[in-house]
Amino acid sequence: MIVESHENRVERKASVARVDADAQGSRQEWWCVDLGQATPVNRDHFDLFTESLFRFTPDLVQGRNRVFLEMSRTRNLFNLHTLASRIGVLAGRYGFDSSVIRFGVGKTIPAAWVQTRWRNRELSVLPMDAYFDFIDPLNFFEPDRARRERLSVFRTLGMKTIQSLFDVPKEAWLVRFGEEFDAFLEHLEHGEKICWNRFVSKTPLVEKTRWNAEEYVIDAEGLIFRIKPLLDRLCERLYSLHVSIRKIELTLKLDRPVPDRKITLGFTFPQTSRVLLLKLLREKLSREMERNPLSDPVVEVEMAVLETGKREVTSTRFSFSEKDEQAELEEERWLELISFLGLKLKNREDVFQAETTEHLLPEKSWKRVLLSTPDPALRLDRVSGLFPKRPVRLLSEAKTLRRMGGYLKLEEGLFKICAISEPEHLSGYEWDVDAGGAFDRTYYRVKVEDRDGGCQEWWVYKDEHLGKLKLHGVY
Amino acid sequence: MKNRVPLEALKSLLQEQAPVRARRDLGVLPGSEPPHPLRAGQIIEVLGEGRWGWCMRLLRERESSRAAWLSLDQALLFPMALAQEGIALSRILFLERVPALQGLDVLLPVLRSRLFEVVMMDQGLLPRMRQDAQIRKVQLTAEEAGAAVLVLSQFPTNSYGVQVRVETGPGREFRLEKVKGGTGE
Amino acid sequence: MEYTELKSYSFYSFLRGAGSPRSLIEEAIKLGLSGLALVDRGGVYGLPKAFHAVQELAGATNFKLLSGSEIPLLGAGKLSLSLIAPTRTAYGAMCRLLTLSHEGVPKGEGGLSMDRLVSCLQTIPGADQIFLFPEWQEEWFFSRSAQGAVLDSLQSLFDLRNPKWIPLTRFRDGFDREREEFALQARDRFGVPCVATQGVLFPSSESQILQDTLSSIREGAPLSEMGLKLSRNAGRVLKSPREMQDLFAEHPEMISETMRIRDAATFSLSELRYRYPSEWIPKPHTAQSYLEELCKKGVKERYRGNPGDSVLRQLQHELRLISELRFADYFLTVHDIVEFARSRKILCQGRGSAANSVVCYVLGITAIDPVRMNLLFERFLSAERGEPPDIDVDFEHERREEVIQYLYQKYGRDRAAMVSAVVTYRPRSALRDVAKAFSLPVGTLSARKVEKELLLSDGVSEARSSKILEVVEALEGFPRHLSIHSGGFTLSSEPVDTIVPIEPATMEGRTIIQWDKYDLDILGLLKIDVLALGMLSAIRKNLDAVGLQLHEVPVEDPATYAMMCRADTIGVFQIESRAQMSMLPRLRPRTFYDLVVEVALVRPGPIVGNMVHPYLKRRRGLERVELPDPRLVPILGRTYGVPIFQEQVMKMAVTLAGFTPGEADQLRRAIGAWRSKGSMDEIGEKLRVGLKKEGIPDSFAAVIFEQIKGFSEYGFPESHAASFALLTYVSAYLKCHHPAAFLCALLNSQPMGFYSPHTLVDDAKRHGVKVLPVSIADSDWDCTLNFKKEVRLGLRYIKGLKEEAARKMLLERKNRSFSGFHDFVTRTDFDLRSLRALAMSGAFEVMGLSSRDALFRVLSLHEGLFRTVQAQGELFPGVSLPGLNAAELVVQDYDSLGLSVRGHPMTYLRENLLQNPKFRARARTTTFEVKRMRNGAYVVLPGLSVVLQRPPTAKGTAFATLEDEQGVLDLILHRDVFVRNKDVIREEAFFWVKGVLQRDGDATQVVVKAIEPIFSDFDIPIAPGAHARRY
């Protein structure tokens, strides 16, 4: 391991710096935008916010809760004030508090950050805390005990400002603090040479196509033929990004200066297969056209993917055995059926499978679930065994009953009581205030006989709070 | 020159799935003396007070297959009771608040998906007896999908195939008697 | 129809039961039950409190408390066995069983495996009389095969000879029929009768939500995810005999069975008695005779031959009472502990009511002569009261562990155990747990934050937050777990665990009994308090340094009293607090009794009972002392007619109202209850009648009555004040005559006392003590005193230095002192961080290296290789850093040591302020000058805030102490001034004080009008909280 002595390392850097500056001839100018949040902010929002900063400059470096814009080329388009106000609006849109955002300008990224934080760059004025700001401008490292100890050591040695560091020869510090001080020196003096990794943006998933009005595309079928190639291209790119589609938006631009028609299409499960997407699109478009047909021919359509989802592993399974083939087909049809029914019925929640829960109240003892594969490994239900026998039918609205001697009075008429089981007393959930609070019911199974001898078995409960008898289910 | 169709779009559209072997025989109606076979494509109307209990028993006997339940308003079958009968809840697909007019639009795709052997629905969802052609269409789709359709109704409408009345006897076992041979015989 | 509940759990089944033993008993009596069995899980924690409740509430009814507990069976699924002890021997066996179930098992998971339980039940004597009730959880009912397995596993239990029953409960949750079938099946198979129980978890159905919250806390899951782990209905609640009769209509014999069990169980907690270990008493003697012999020997020693007949009379009276109440072995045990401490040269001293007894004085337990101080023996022990004596003994806080290990080793772990203390829910801790149960995102928020931010945030609906607060209020006082009482020890001749089970405490090496000190009082069992007192170790170190013995300290030394009158008492025991220092110049103590009054006077009681001002006025002769009755003179004479001590009240009752001494003590206890109840009970009536009978004029009787009513609980026992006053006098004497040794002893026994080390050092320097900085050539681990009476700071004050590495260095230094920096580095094995701490503390100055140079050198050493390669020379010689000026040196000292021996920071801050023209005028005034000013003068001065105190009794006013290089000054901040400047006081260390001087004789205080922080670059790294003690 060749130990490059410090001198020639400094020498090498200086030479490189000279060559670079002349070649480029341009002076870098970094603008720092710091969100002013101590804790890390929401990752996606921050990425989208950074992406939105592309409109100012192609060169972005993203740190933690702060972004650096290299504005040397687009310097003349904006001044700091307009840039600040626009960024404030953008931040507001992505949910960040724009009043706390801080800005700063500097020749290099560390200088920009120090300017943002300490409002000046005079070495003789900067306190020792700026030492770590130079080392870690992108704020990737949490301030920890080692940092606090280092600062107290500096205070003991009487170092008050960054400038006082240079009263002692650099080599003495290098020997003591090794690469930490080396990084500090490099960031301080040769900031622009360091290649900070630029922010790579995700290409927007939007496809557009135009045609001239004479083709007179006015109905769903015509549109479908035009949309098909767009869908293919989108699916290609999605496949490479290993994502699937959850929501698509079609914007139809008409011949006349009329506001565009926007059709959004959301799927219960993220879809990837091209065939199914086309079928669903055709279904949606035909229904849309039936409801309010197009007044003018469409000249341009733009399809944008609004929401993407994780790609389901199953769809990439290589099916070798016949059974796998069958299972995959069934699953494909299941997804298709569920998505289709979701569109057909008024709202998507009406298509569901049931799962039992441990809630005492009968009406809350099951919940709606929608599984992405038709029959997952059979889940043994352990809850139902913990309750006494439940009725086959549960009335959505419990009907009030009135007891008259040996009879029970319901709207339909009088029913003779044949037998009453032992009680099942359910009470509690006083803590569940938001969902109705405490309940106190005593359930009985009552065998009744109607006028023409037909005998039924009811599930009746007495609400202890109100003292009323209610019919809740039929066996 | 209207509606010129780009060639490769046409090819992929016409590609159809391979046909699947249809199931013919679906076992026996529970509690029927003599045992009445349940065949694919049959539309059975179930009447009488014990029809829900009978349906649950049918589901319990057909352990391995899937079933769909279409209802006009809230699902009447109580999942906890189904679970207590030992029926795997993940096998049953519930469709609630199906608009009466769209009964057919929902039933046909469910049948066509070939996922379900038994489809149970409220009477209100099937069209009145006058549109025989639509009933015929349901029977054909069901037969092709290898599924049977059970219509639970309060009052007999004698417009579909087999009619069955289920009465609950004192000891809670089901007495099932055929009311009328339907067109689907 | 009568019914006894055989299975009820109090909240001492930690996090399961939701009712206190008292509330269970109250409810049971209200419902008309004829008995209740408390079967807490894993122990008998709640029995004494239930027993006490029964004594108070049962009154006429023949309500009986059955003592029992429940032992979970390990490895047998959800089986547990509840026991009821019918006789005293059965109770002893049950306690033994419970002790075994806790042995070697982490806290809270006690239990026995089935075969271990069966073998114990057969081997432990008396265990075969215990009533057994096997209990199984619900899941068994759902599968026939599981039921068979349960019955088989219980087979071995049913083969035992113990009387057994099968409990049957009805919860009306739809499974009662299955439960009944199973119980009857078990009954037919084992031929054992069934009995009706309800498995009570809460006294009334309203506390169901409380029980749900507790189970959620126990399971660690929020309520919304608990599902069926919560109780399905309020079935487990106490039911009246009528309800039980309806529930068990088809099996009335099960209800009558409970009554049969109730009558068969005859044991009551009152039968518990135990004797103190006395096998070590020399053979020919009995405990009493040996005690008398020791007393005779002791009298000769204490009184040097001529005790005087009053002492002998009092001694005989006490010995007669002790033999009558048979407490001789208790006194001998305490005497034995004190003798052990003496033999090991551990300073110790009895305190509290024990100081009233001549026997204790003579045996050397206490250091106050009760006869000379004419104290009242009945305050300590009286026939009527019948309660056992409670002797508290203070030991040096660093050597108390030796005494405890001695007790364990001498009496054995089974006969000596520490008393437990129940840690209950406070509003703060309750709020965090309940919020978590209501699935609020509590995370690591402190309780205050939870209350402020979470409850009021919009995520939580109004109804839910009010429900949370409702539960928190109900949860207060619920026990969370057992911890160790500060020093309570209980010893017994036979194994303690035949009286109460013993379980391991969280602190390793300690075992505790399941009852706390209140339970011991209820049952009349004996307890010794082995307590720790920091001042004792300081005094002992001081005396060793000076070569004096405690009793050799000259008595009534005028110089010491003069120092106290000047209120120059920083560091002195008990009288160093701000309130005491302002009282000393007014009271001007001259004799030991004045000191006793001083210690007792500055307490919330006397201030509330407004006895302070009359006493002071009368002492200064400003107010005439008139005592209407000549008999009061011997009692109140010494305190100028103002009753201060509880003993004085009791003597007044004895002489004026004709009370017997025992009744007088009952009066003292009852008065406390009066104020809380506000009503006069029969002992109060007796006092009024007595006073009238003795012919005391009504007006004076009313005054006496009010004074007695006003303060009894607050009044300080004279004996307690006297034993503290002794320590106060000794520490004052040492501070006056041996300030250097005094400072050295105080610094070595930190943390203790009222002030922080840096105030003690500054105060000592003002008394001419020279304090030398830390140095690696001379400092030991502790602070040391050299021949020239200078205090050398010890290495213990260097922050971040490890003790064992330092000790190794000291050994290394013994055989050869260190020649230079590298010699030091190579021969010691300090790690880099310790070396850096040493360098920054300036320990290398003795080698000519300033802390800056030393640190610079240390930084150049690289981890690992610094011992070999680097040692030979500095890589870049010739680098010299600018030296530290005086101010920076002080800042450096505070940074690494927390105090500075070079000077008070105010000297340097003052120089800094004087250069600034704006502050020059007011920067000059010091605390010394302020104390000279006239009353009412307007004052402005800078200073360092040392102490901030807001006692609740002062209705919002705060008291602070301002310190500068010349001394300390008391500040008074009225409520509005304090609230206005609250954050300045909390954040800043140095500030300007503006106010009016208040002088009362020598005592001076400044009533603060405004406070401003001092902004200067001269920032001392003292966090405001660090140097000032907050009370």
mmCIF file of N, CA, C and O in Angstrom, chain B residues 61-99:
data_model
loop_
_atom_site.group_PDB
_atom_site.id
_atom_site.type_symbol
_atom_site.label_atom_id
_atom_site.label_comp_id
_atom_site.label_asym_id
_atom_site.label_seq_id
_atom_site.Cartn_x
_atom_site.Cartn_y
_atom_site.Cartn_z
ATOM 1 N N GLU B 61 -71.386 -29.134 2.001
ATOM 2 C CA GLU B 61 -71.105 -30.420 1.327
ATOM 3 C C GLU B 61 -70.144 -30.221 0.158
ATOM 4 O O GLU B 61 -69.343 -31.087 -0.170
ATOM 5 N N ARG B 62 -70.205 -29.036 -0.459
ATOM 6 C CA ARG B 62 -69.320 -28.845 -1.643
ATOM 7 C C ARG B 62 -68.032 -28.138 -1.176
ATOM 8 O O ARG B 62 -67.722 -27.012 -1.556
ATOM 9 N N GLU B 63 -67.308 -28.822 -0.315
ATOM 10 C CA GLU B 63 -66.166 -28.227 0.400
ATOM 11 C C GLU B 63 -65.131 -27.636 -0.581
ATOM 12 O O GLU B 63 -64.658 -26.531 -0.443
ATOM 13 N N SER B 64 -64.839 -28.391 -1.668
ATOM 14 C CA SER B 64 -63.646 -27.995 -2.450
ATOM 15 C C SER B 64 -63.957 -26.867 -3.417
ATOM 16 O O SER B 64 -63.067 -26.166 -3.870
ATOM 17 N N SER B 65 -65.254 -26.640 -3.758
ATOM 18 C CA SER B 65 -65.483 -25.682 -4.880
ATOM 19 C C SER B 65 -65.769 -24.294 -4.329
ATOM 20 O O SER B 65 -66.017 -24.119 -3.137
ATOM 21 N N ARG B 66 -65.761 -23.332 -5.251
ATOM 22 C CA ARG B 66 -66.028 -21.939 -4.840
ATOM 23 C C ARG B 66 -67.484 -21.611 -5.125
ATOM 24 O O ARG B 66 -68.125 -22.264 -5.958
ATOM 25 N N ALA B 67 -67.997 -20.577 -4.400
ATOM 26 C CA ALA B 67 -69.411 -20.200 -4.621
ATOM 27 C C ALA B 67 -69.473 -18.681 -4.630
ATOM 28 O O ALA B 67 -68.602 -18.004 -4.066
ATOM 29 N N ALA B 68 -70.499 -18.168 -5.292
ATOM 30 C CA ALA B 68 -70.695 -16.712 -5.310
ATOM 31 C C ALA B 68 -72.074 -16.430 -4.732
ATOM 32 O O ALA B 68 -72.998 -17.237 -4.874
ATOM 33 N N TRP B 69 -72.249 -15.328 -4.073
ATOM 34 C CA TRP B 69 -73.524 -14.974 -3.435
ATOM 35 C C TRP B 69 -73.862 -13.559 -3.875
ATOM 36 O O TRP B 69 -73.184 -12.594 -3.501
ATOM 37 N N LEU B 70 -74.905 -13.437 -4.690
ATOM 38 C CA LEU B 70 -75.314 -12.107 -5.156
ATOM 39 C C LEU B 70 -76.565 -11.715 -4.376
ATOM 40 O O LEU B 70 -77.518 -12.509 -4.296
ATOM 41 N N SER B 71 -76.565 -10.536 -3.755
ATOM 42 C CA SER B 71 -77.784 -10.178 -3.000
ATOM 43 C C SER B 71 -78.172 -8.752 -3.346
ATOM 44 O O SER B 71 -77.336 -7.908 -3.688
ATOM 45 N N LEU B 72 -79.498 -8.496 -3.245
ATOM 46 C CA LEU B 72 -80.042 -7.162 -3.599
ATOM 47 C C LEU B 72 -79.511 -6.122 -2.618
ATOM 48 O O LEU B 72 -78.928 -5.110 -2.990
ATOM 49 N N ASP B 73 -79.681 -6.400 -1.316
ATOM 50 C CA ASP B 73 -79.179 -5.381 -0.382
ATOM 51 C C ASP B 73 -78.043 -6.012 0.432
ATOM 52 O O ASP B 73 -77.175 -6.666 -0.127
ATOM 53 N N GLN B 74 -78.047 -5.872 1.754
ATOM 54 C CA GLN B 74 -76.910 -6.356 2.542
ATOM 55 C C GLN B 74 -76.846 -7.885 2.489
ATOM 56 O O GLN B 74 -77.878 -8.541 2.401
ATOM 57 N N ALA B 75 -75.639 -8.454 2.539
ATOM 58 C CA ALA B 75 -75.491 -9.923 2.494
ATOM 59 C C ALA B 75 -76.239 -10.496 3.699
ATOM 60 O O ALA B 75 -75.980 -10.097 4.829
ATOM 61 N N LEU B 76 -77.170 -11.411 3.441
ATOM 62 C CA LEU B 76 -77.993 -11.926 4.545
ATOM 63 C C LEU B 76 -77.270 -13.054 5.261
ATOM 64 O O LEU B 76 -77.473 -13.296 6.438
ATOM 65 N N LEU B 77 -76.371 -13.804 4.495
ATOM 66 C CA LEU B 77 -75.707 -14.934 5.172
ATOM 67 C C LEU B 77 -74.720 -14.378 6.190
ATOM 68 O O LEU B 77 -73.936 -13.461 5.888
ATOM 69 N N PHE B 78 -74.742 -14.902 7.417
ATOM 70 C CA PHE B 78 -73.885 -14.378 8.493
ATOM 71 C C PHE B 78 -72.543 -15.133 8.452
ATOM 72 O O PHE B 78 -72.487 -16.328 8.734
ATOM 73 N N PRO B 79 -71.454 -14.485 8.070
ATOM 74 C CA PRO B 79 -70.164 -15.190 7.907
ATOM 75 C C PRO B 79 -69.770 -16.005 9.138
ATOM 76 O O PRO B 79 -69.225 -17.095 9.019
ATOM 77 N N MET B 80 -70.068 -15.469 10.348
ATOM 78 C CA MET B 80 -69.664 -16.221 11.558
ATOM 79 C C MET B 80 -70.350 -17.581 11.568
ATOM 80 O O MET B 80 -69.722 -18.615 11.858
ATOM 81 N N ALA B 81 -71.625 -17.613 11.162
ATOM 82 C CA ALA B 81 -72.338 -18.911 11.160
ATOM 83 C C ALA B 81 -71.687 -19.824 10.121
ATOM 84 O O ALA B 81 -71.438 -21.004 10.366
ATOM 85 N N LEU B 82 -71.374 -19.249 8.938
ATOM 86 C CA LEU B 82 -70.721 -20.070 7.906
ATOM 87 C C LEU B 82 -69.431 -20.659 8.459
ATOM 88 O O LEU B 82 -69.137 -21.841 8.327
ATOM 89 N N ALA B 83 -68.647 -19.818 9.151
ATOM 90 C CA ALA B 83 -67.359 -20.307 9.698
ATOM 91 C C ALA B 83 -67.618 -21.405 10.713
ATOM 92 O O ALA B 83 -66.918 -22.427 10.736
ATOM 93 N N GLN B 84 -68.689 -21.220 11.522
ATOM 94 C CA GLN B 84 -68.948 -22.248 12.539
ATOM 95 C C GLN B 84 -69.367 -23.557 11.888
ATOM 96 O O GLN B 84 -69.174 -24.627 12.466
ATOM 97 N N GLU B 85 -69.946 -23.471 10.671
ATOM 98 C CA GLU B 85 -70.316 -24.713 9.962
ATOM 99 C C GLU B 85 -69.064 -25.349 9.354
ATOM 100 O O GLU B 85 -69.158 -26.415 8.760
ATOM 101 N N GLY B 86 -67.915 -24.685 9.434
ATOM 102 C CA GLY B 86 -66.697 -25.278 8.885
ATOM 103 C C GLY B 86 -66.488 -24.932 7.426
ATOM 104 O O GLY B 86 -65.684 -25.559 6.738
ATOM 105 N N ILE B 87 -67.220 -23.910 6.923
ATOM 106 C CA ILE B 87 -67.056 -23.531 5.492
ATOM 107 C C ILE B 87 -65.900 -22.529 5.409
ATOM 108 O O ILE B 87 -65.815 -21.580 6.202
ATOM 109 N N ALA B 88 -64.963 -22.711 4.465
ATOM 110 C CA ALA B 88 -63.819 -21.774 4.343
ATOM 111 C C ALA B 88 -64.347 -20.481 3.732
ATOM 112 O O ALA B 88 -64.830 -20.457 2.587
ATOM 113 N N LEU B 89 -64.307 -19.422 4.491
ATOM 114 C CA LEU B 89 -64.896 -18.150 4.031
ATOM 115 C C LEU B 89 -64.181 -17.626 2.806
ATOM 116 O O LEU B 89 -64.763 -16.910 1.988
ATOM 117 N N SER B 90 -62.864 -17.983 2.627
ATOM 118 C CA SER B 90 -62.162 -17.398 1.467
ATOM 119 C C SER B 90 -62.710 -18.007 0.183
ATOM 120 O O SER B 90 -62.387 -17.567 -0.906
ATOM 121 N N ARG B 91 -63.589 -19.071 0.298
ATOM 122 C CA ARG B 91 -64.106 -19.711 -0.928
ATOM 123 C C ARG B 91 -65.351 -18.992 -1.455
ATOM 124 O O ARG B 91 -65.826 -19.304 -2.534
ATOM 125 N N ILE B 92 -65.888 -18.069 -0.661
ATOM 126 C CA ILE B 92 -67.180 -17.485 -1.072
ATOM 127 C C ILE B 92 -66.964 -16.030 -1.435
ATOM 128 O O ILE B 92 -66.326 -15.278 -0.685
ATOM 129 N N LEU B 93 -67.453 -15.627 -2.635
ATOM 130 C CA LEU B 93 -67.361 -14.233 -3.074
ATOM 131 C C LEU B 93 -68.733 -13.597 -2.868
ATOM 132 O O LEU B 93 -69.743 -14.117 -3.357
ATOM 133 N N PHE B 94 -68.772 -12.523 -2.064
ATOM 134 C CA PHE B 94 -70.060 -11.848 -1.818
ATOM 135 C C PHE B 94 -70.154 -10.641 -2.749
ATOM 136 O O PHE B 94 -69.179 -9.908 -2.913
ATOM 137 N N LEU B 95 -71.339 -10.467 -3.368
ATOM 138 C CA LEU B 95 -71.607 -9.234 -4.117
ATOM 139 C C LEU B 95 -72.867 -8.617 -3.530
ATOM 140 O O LEU B 95 -73.925 -9.254 -3.517
ATOM 141 N N GLU B 96 -72.692 -7.412 -2.999
ATOM 142 C CA GLU B 96 -73.832 -6.777 -2.283
ATOM 143 C C GLU B 96 -74.381 -5.619 -3.129
ATOM 144 O O GLU B 96 -73.681 -5.085 -3.997
ATOM 145 N N ARG B 97 -75.541 -5.202 -2.725
ATOM 146 C CA ARG B 97 -76.191 -4.024 -3.330
ATOM 147 C C ARG B 97 -76.055 -4.063 -4.870
ATOM 148 O O ARG B 97 -75.610 -3.095 -5.492
ATOM 149 N N VAL B 98 -76.360 -5.250 -5.429
ATOM 150 C CA VAL B 98 -76.325 -5.318 -6.907
ATOM 151 C C VAL B 98 -77.611 -4.650 -7.411
ATOM 152 O O VAL B 98 -78.720 -5.034 -7.005
ATOM 153 N N PRO B 99 -77.494 -3.618 -8.253
ATOM 154 C CA PRO B 99 -78.723 -2.946 -8.741
ATOM 155 C C PRO B 99 -79.612 -3.977 -9.462
ATOM 156 O O PRO B 99 -79.096 -4.814 -10.235
#
